[in-house]
Amino acid sequence: MKSCLKLTFDNGQTALATQVEQPEELPYALETIGLCGSRPVLVVVGGASNISEADFLRIQRLFVEVLAPIAESLGAYVVDGGTDAGIMRMMGTARTQIGAKFALVGVTPEGKVALPNHSETATDLIPLEPNHTHFILVPGKNWGDESPWISCVATMLANDAPSITVLLNGGEITFKDAVFSVNSGRVVLVIAGSGRTADILVDALRGKATDERAKKLAKSGTLQYIDLIEIEKGVENLGKVIKGLLSN
């Protein structure tokens, strides 16, 4: 394990990063970058592919008006995949937009990402999202290798505090993320109407499933859903649901 790295992005933002090889290194690694104690944890997983412009704007509102303000008011840790794409970019942008101070932690496979100011030559590397405050670089050369680590980091950071996973849209890896959250006993709040994996899981919760994995997850008792369209009716209700889950 490497000790603390300081990353500086082109936008002037800085973040602390650490690299781990084994799960047992995590407690020390988190401590070296200043993440310790017990706080509520909000995990955000999924994607933002093949969605209409109207739904994209609703999801943006969810981040700016609900998720980021709740994390800020509870002093929560937010954990996601950390790359400069989709919902991870939305989370980073929302944090900066509302001037929040909560720790935003990206957990990402080191073999797939380009660190700022490092001269990696591989062209298929994805940049890190520049508004995150912390990164945990985990072993892996494929997307999805980070899934068990995201869940593990969230459990460790929460300690005895509540944690929930918010799941939007997403593909095959998002299914994996849902399984790890469910297996660790974390409530997974699925955003209905956001498409793809999210809607397959919601169909299972409504008893309309054709996907066997989704049926199994729906039976776990830790899956819940709220409708994306609810954002149009006002974010207060949505906020209350999420805040309630993170405060009990």
Coordinates of N, CA, C and O in Angstrom, one line a residue, residues 124-223:
D124 N -6.8 4.6 -23.3 CA -8.1 4.2 -22.9 C -8.4 4.5 -21.4 O -9.4 4.0 -20.8
L125 N -7.5 5.2 -20.8 CA -7.7 5.5 -19.3 C -8.7 6.7 -19.2 O -8.7 7.6 -20.0
I126 N -9.5 6.6 -18.2 CA -10.6 7.6 -17.9 C -10.1 8.5 -16.8 O -9.6 8.1 -15.8
P127 N -10.3 9.9 -17.0 CA -9.8 10.8 -16.0 C -10.7 10.7 -14.7 O -11.9 10.3 -14.8
L128 N -10.1 11.0 -13.6 CA -10.9 11.1 -12.3 C -11.7 12.4 -12.3 O -11.4 13.4 -13.0
E129 N -12.8 12.4 -11.6 CA -13.7 13.5 -11.5 C -13.1 14.6 -10.6 O -12.8 14.3 -9.5
P130 N -12.9 15.8 -11.1 CA -12.1 16.8 -10.4 C -12.7 17.4 -9.1 O -12.0 18.2 -8.5
N131 N -14.0 17.2 -8.9 CA -14.6 17.8 -7.7 C -14.7 16.8 -6.5 O -15.3 17.2 -5.5
H132 N -14.2 15.6 -6.7 CA -14.1 14.7 -5.5 C -13.0 15.1 -4.6 O -12.0 15.7 -5.0
T133 N -13.2 14.8 -3.3 CA -12.2 15.2 -2.3 C -11.2 14.1 -2.0 O -10.1 14.3 -1.5
H134 N -11.6 12.8 -2.2 CA -10.7 11.7 -1.9 C -10.9 10.6 -2.9 O -12.0 10.4 -3.5
F135 N -9.8 9.8 -3.1 CA -9.9 8.7 -4.0 C -9.2 7.5 -3.4 O -8.2 7.6 -2.7
I136 N -9.8 6.3 -3.6 CA -9.2 5.1 -3.1 C -9.0 4.2 -4.4 O -9.9 3.9 -5.1
L137 N -7.7 4.0 -4.7 CA -7.3 3.3 -6.0 C -7.2 1.8 -5.6 O -6.4 1.5 -4.7
V138 N -8.0 1.0 -6.2 CA -8.1 -0.4 -5.8 C -7.6 -1.3 -7.0 O -7.5 -0.8 -8.1
P139 N -7.2 -2.5 -6.7 CA -6.7 -3.4 -7.7 C -7.7 -3.6 -8.8 O -8.9 -3.8 -8.5
G140 N -7.3 -3.7 -10.1 CA -8.2 -4.0 -11.1 C -7.9 -3.4 -12.5 O -7.4 -2.3 -12.5
K141 N -8.2 -4.2 -13.5 CA -7.9 -3.7 -14.9 C -9.2 -3.7 -15.6 O -9.3 -3.4 -16.8
N142 N -10.3 -4.0 -14.9 CA -11.6 -4.0 -15.6 C -12.6 -3.2 -14.8 O -12.6 -3.2 -13.5
W143 N -13.6 -2.5 -15.5 CA -14.7 -1.8 -14.8 C -15.5 -2.9 -14.1 O -15.8 -4.0 -14.7
G144 N -15.9 -2.7 -12.9 CA -16.6 -3.7 -12.1 C -15.7 -4.3 -11.0 O -16.2 -4.8 -10.0
D145 N -14.4 -4.2 -11.2 CA -13.5 -4.7 -10.2 C -13.6 -3.9 -8.9 O -13.3 -4.4 -7.8
E146 N -14.1 -2.7 -9.1 CA -14.3 -1.8 -7.9 C -15.5 -2.1 -7.1 O -15.7 -1.6 -5.9
S147 N -16.5 -2.8 -7.6 CA -17.8 -3.0 -7.0 C -17.7 -3.5 -5.5 O -18.3 -2.9 -4.6
P148 N -17.0 -4.6 -5.3 CA -16.9 -5.1 -3.9 C -16.2 -4.0 -3.0 O -16.6 -3.9 -1.8
W149 N -15.3 -3.3 -3.5 CA -14.5 -2.3 -2.7 C -15.4 -1.1 -2.4 O -15.3 -0.6 -1.3
I150 N -16.3 -0.7 -3.3 CA -17.2 0.4 -3.0 C -18.0 0.1 -1.8 O -18.2 0.8 -0.8
S151 N -18.6 -1.1 -1.8 CA -19.4 -1.6 -0.7 C -18.7 -1.7 0.6 O -19.1 -1.3 1.7
C152 N -17.5 -2.2 0.5 CA -16.6 -2.4 1.7 C -16.2 -1.1 2.3 O -16.3 -0.9 3.5
V153 N -15.8 -0.1 1.5 CA -15.4 1.2 1.9 C -16.6 1.9 2.6 O -16.5 2.5 3.7
A154 N -17.8 1.8 2.0 CA -19.0 2.4 2.6 C -19.3 1.8 4.0 O -19.6 2.5 4.9
T155 N -19.2 0.5 4.1 CA -19.5 -0.2 5.4 C -18.5 0.3 6.4 O -18.9 0.6 7.6
M156 N -17.3 0.4 6.0 CA -16.2 0.8 7.0 C -16.3 2.2 7.4 O -16.2 2.5 8.6
L157 N -16.7 3.1 6.5 CA -16.8 4.5 6.8 C -18.0 4.8 7.7 O -18.0 5.6 8.6
A158 N -19.1 4.0 7.4 CA -20.3 4.2 8.2 C -20.1 3.7 9.7 O -20.6 4.3 10.6
N159 N -19.4 2.6 9.8 CA -19.2 2.0 11.1 C -20.5 1.7 11.7 O -21.2 0.8 11.2
D160 N -21.0 2.4 12.7 CA -22.3 2.1 13.3 C -23.4 3.0 12.8 O -24.6 2.9 13.1
A161 N -23.0 4.0 11.9 CA -24.0 4.9 11.4 C -24.8 4.3 10.2 O -24.3 3.3 9.6
P162 N -25.9 4.8 9.9 CA -26.7 4.3 8.7 C -26.0 4.5 7.4 O -25.3 5.5 7.3
S163 N -26.2 3.7 6.4 CA -25.8 3.9 5.1 C -26.8 3.4 4.1 O -27.5 2.4 4.4
I164 N -27.0 4.1 3.0 CA -27.9 3.7 1.9 C -27.2 3.8 0.6 O -26.3 4.6 0.4
T165 N -27.7 3.0 -0.4 CA -27.2 3.1 -1.8 C -28.3 3.6 -2.6 O -29.5 3.1 -2.5
V166 N -28.1 4.7 -3.4 CA -29.0 5.2 -4.3 C -28.6 4.7 -5.7 O -27.4 4.9 -6.1
L167 N -29.5 4.0 -6.4 CA -29.2 3.4 -7.7 C -30.0 4.0 -8.8 O -31.2 4.0 -8.8
L168 N -29.3 4.5 -9.8 CA -30.0 5.1 -11.0 C -29.5 4.4 -12.3 O -28.3 4.2 -12.4
N169 N -30.5 4.1 -13.2 CA -30.1 3.7 -14.5 C -29.1 2.5 -14.4 O -29.2 1.6 -13.7
G170 N -28.0 2.6 -15.2 CA -26.9 1.7 -15.0 C -27.0 0.4 -15.9 O -28.1 0.1 -16.4
G171 N -25.9 -0.3 -16.0 CA -25.9 -1.5 -16.8 C -25.5 -2.7 -16.0 O -25.9 -2.8 -14.8
E172 N -24.7 -3.6 -16.5 CA -24.3 -4.8 -15.8 C -23.5 -4.6 -14.5 O -23.8 -5.3 -13.5
I173 N -22.6 -3.6 -14.5 CA -21.9 -3.4 -13.3 C -22.8 -2.9 -12.2 O -22.6 -3.2 -11.0
T174 N -23.8 -2.1 -12.5 CA -24.7 -1.6 -11.5 C -25.5 -2.7 -10.8 O -25.8 -2.7 -9.6
F175 N -25.8 -3.8 -11.6 CA -26.3 -5.0 -11.0 C -25.4 -5.6 -9.9 O -25.8 -5.9 -8.8
K176 N -24.1 -5.6 -10.3 CA -23.1 -6.1 -9.4 C -23.1 -5.2 -8.1 O -23.0 -5.8 -7.0
D177 N -23.1 -3.9 -8.3 CA -23.1 -3.0 -7.2 C -24.3 -3.2 -6.3 O -24.2 -3.2 -5.0
A178 N -25.4 -3.5 -6.9 CA -26.7 -3.7 -6.1 C -26.5 -5.0 -5.3 O -26.9 -5.0 -4.1
V179 N -25.9 -6.1 -5.9 CA -25.7 -7.3 -5.1 C -24.8 -7.1 -3.9 O -25.1 -7.6 -2.8
F180 N -23.7 -6.4 -4.1 CA -22.8 -6.2 -3.0 C -23.5 -5.4 -1.9 O -23.3 -5.6 -0.7
S181 N -24.2 -4.3 -2.2 CA -24.9 -3.5 -1.2 C -25.9 -4.4 -0.5 O -26.0 -4.4 0.8
V182 N -26.7 -5.2 -1.2 CA -27.8 -6.0 -0.6 C -27.1 -7.1 0.3 O -27.5 -7.3 1.5
N183 N -26.0 -7.6 -0.1 CA -25.3 -8.7 0.7 C -24.7 -8.1 2.0 O -24.5 -8.8 3.0
S184 N -24.4 -6.8 2.0 CA -23.9 -6.2 3.2 C -25.0 -5.6 4.0 O -24.8 -4.9 5.0
G185 N -26.3 -5.8 3.6 CA -27.4 -5.4 4.4 C -27.8 -3.9 4.2 O -28.6 -3.4 5.0
R186 N -27.2 -3.3 3.2 CA -27.5 -1.9 3.0 C -28.8 -1.7 2.2 O -29.0 -2.4 1.2
V187 N -29.6 -0.8 2.6 CA -30.8 -0.5 1.8 C -30.4 0.1 0.5 O -29.6 1.0 0.4
V188 N -31.0 -0.4 -0.6 CA -30.8 0.1 -2.0 C -32.0 0.8 -2.4 O -33.1 0.2 -2.5
L189 N -31.9 2.1 -2.6 CA -33.1 2.9 -3.1 C -32.9 3.1 -4.6 O -32.0 3.8 -5.0
V190 N -33.8 2.5 -5.3 CA -33.8 2.5 -6.8 C -34.6 3.6 -7.3 O -35.7 3.8 -6.9
I191 N -34.1 4.4 -8.2 CA -34.8 5.5 -8.8 C -35.6 5.0 -10.1 O -35.0 4.7 -11.1
A192 N -36.9 4.7 -9.9 CA -37.7 4.2 -10.9 C -37.9 5.2 -12.0 O -38.0 6.4 -11.8
G193 N -37.9 4.7 -13.3 CA -38.0 5.6 -14.4 C -36.7 6.2 -14.9 O -36.6 6.9 -15.9
S194 N -35.6 5.8 -14.2 CA -34.3 6.3 -14.7 C -33.7 5.3 -15.8 O -32.6 5.6 -16.3
G195 N -34.3 4.2 -16.0 CA -33.9 3.4 -17.1 C -33.0 2.2 -16.8 O -32.6 2.0 -15.6
R196 N -32.9 1.3 -17.7 CA -32.0 0.1 -17.7 C -32.1 -0.7 -16.4 O -33.1 -1.1 -16.0
T197 N -30.9 -0.9 -15.7 CA -30.9 -1.8 -14.5 C -31.9 -1.3 -13.4 O -32.6 -2.1 -12.8
A198 N -32.0 0.0 -13.2 CA -32.9 0.5 -12.2 C -34.4 0.1 -12.5 O -35.1 -0.4 -11.6
D199 N -34.8 0.2 -13.8 CA -36.2 -0.2 -14.1 C -36.4 -1.7 -14.1 O -37.5 -2.2 -13.7
I200 N -35.3 -2.5 -14.4 CA -35.5 -4.0 -14.2 C -35.7 -4.3 -12.8 O -36.5 -5.2 -12.4
L201 N -35.0 -3.7 -11.9 CA -35.1 -3.9 -10.4 C -36.5 -3.5 -9.9 O -37.1 -4.2 -9.1
V202 N -36.9 -2.4 -10.4 CA -38.3 -1.8 -10.0 C -39.4 -2.8 -10.5 O -40.3 -3.1 -9.7
D203 N -39.2 -3.3 -11.7 CA -40.2 -4.3 -12.2 C -40.3 -5.5 -11.3 O -41.4 -6.0 -11.0
A204 N -39.1 -5.9 -10.8 CA -39.1 -7.0 -9.8 C -39.8 -6.7 -8.5 O -40.6 -7.5 -8.0
L205 N -39.6 -5.5 -8.1 CA -40.3 -5.1 -6.8 C -41.8 -5.0 -7.0 O -42.6 -5.2 -6.1
R206 N -42.2 -4.7 -8.2 CA -43.6 -4.6 -8.5 C -44.2 -5.9 -9.0 O -45.4 -6.0 -9.4
G207 N -43.4 -7.0 -8.9 CA -43.9 -8.3 -9.2 C -44.0 -8.6 -10.7 O -44.7 -9.5 -11.1
K208 N -43.3 -7.7 -11.5 CA -43.4 -7.9 -13.0 C -42.1 -8.4 -13.6 O -41.8 -8.2 -14.7
A209 N -41.2 -9.0 -12.7 CA -39.9 -9.3 -13.2 C -39.8 -10.5 -14.2 O -40.6 -11.4 -14.1
T210 N -38.9 -10.3 -15.1 CA -38.6 -11.5 -16.0 C -37.1 -11.9 -15.7 O -36.7 -13.0 -16.0
D211 N -36.4 -11.0 -15.0 CA -35.0 -11.3 -14.7 C -34.8 -12.0 -13.4 O -35.2 -11.4 -12.3
E212 N -34.2 -13.2 -13.4 CA -34.1 -14.0 -12.2 C -33.3 -13.3 -11.1 O -33.6 -13.4 -9.9
R213 N -32.2 -12.6 -11.5 CA -31.3 -12.0 -10.5 C -32.1 -10.8 -9.9 O -32.0 -10.6 -8.7
A214 N -32.9 -10.1 -10.7 CA -33.7 -9.0 -10.1 C -34.7 -9.5 -9.1 O -34.9 -8.9 -8.0
K215 N -35.3 -10.7 -9.4 CA -36.3 -11.3 -8.5 C -35.7 -11.6 -7.2 O -36.2 -11.4 -6.1
K216 N -34.5 -12.2 -7.3 CA -33.7 -12.6 -6.0 C -33.4 -11.3 -5.2 O -33.6 -11.3 -4.0
L217 N -33.0 -10.3 -5.8 CA -32.7 -9.0 -5.1 C -33.9 -8.4 -4.5 O -33.9 -7.9 -3.4
A218 N -35.0 -8.5 -5.2 CA -36.3 -7.9 -4.8 C -36.8 -8.6 -3.5 O -37.4 -8.0 -2.6
K219 N -36.4 -9.9 -3.4 CA -36.9 -10.7 -2.2 C -36.0 -10.4 -1.0 O -36.3 -10.9 0.1
S220 N -34.9 -9.7 -1.2 CA -34.0 -9.5 -0.1 C -34.6 -8.7 1.0 O -34.1 -8.7 2.2
G221 N -35.5 -7.8 0.7 CA -36.1 -6.9 1.7 C -35.4 -5.7 1.9 O -35.8 -4.8 2.6
T222 N -34.2 -5.5 1.2 CA -33.4 -4.3 1.4 C -33.6 -3.3 0.2 O -33.0 -2.3 0.1
L223 N -34.4 -3.8 -0.8 CA -34.6 -2.9 -2.0 C -35.9 -2.1 -1.9 O -36.9 -2.6 -1.5

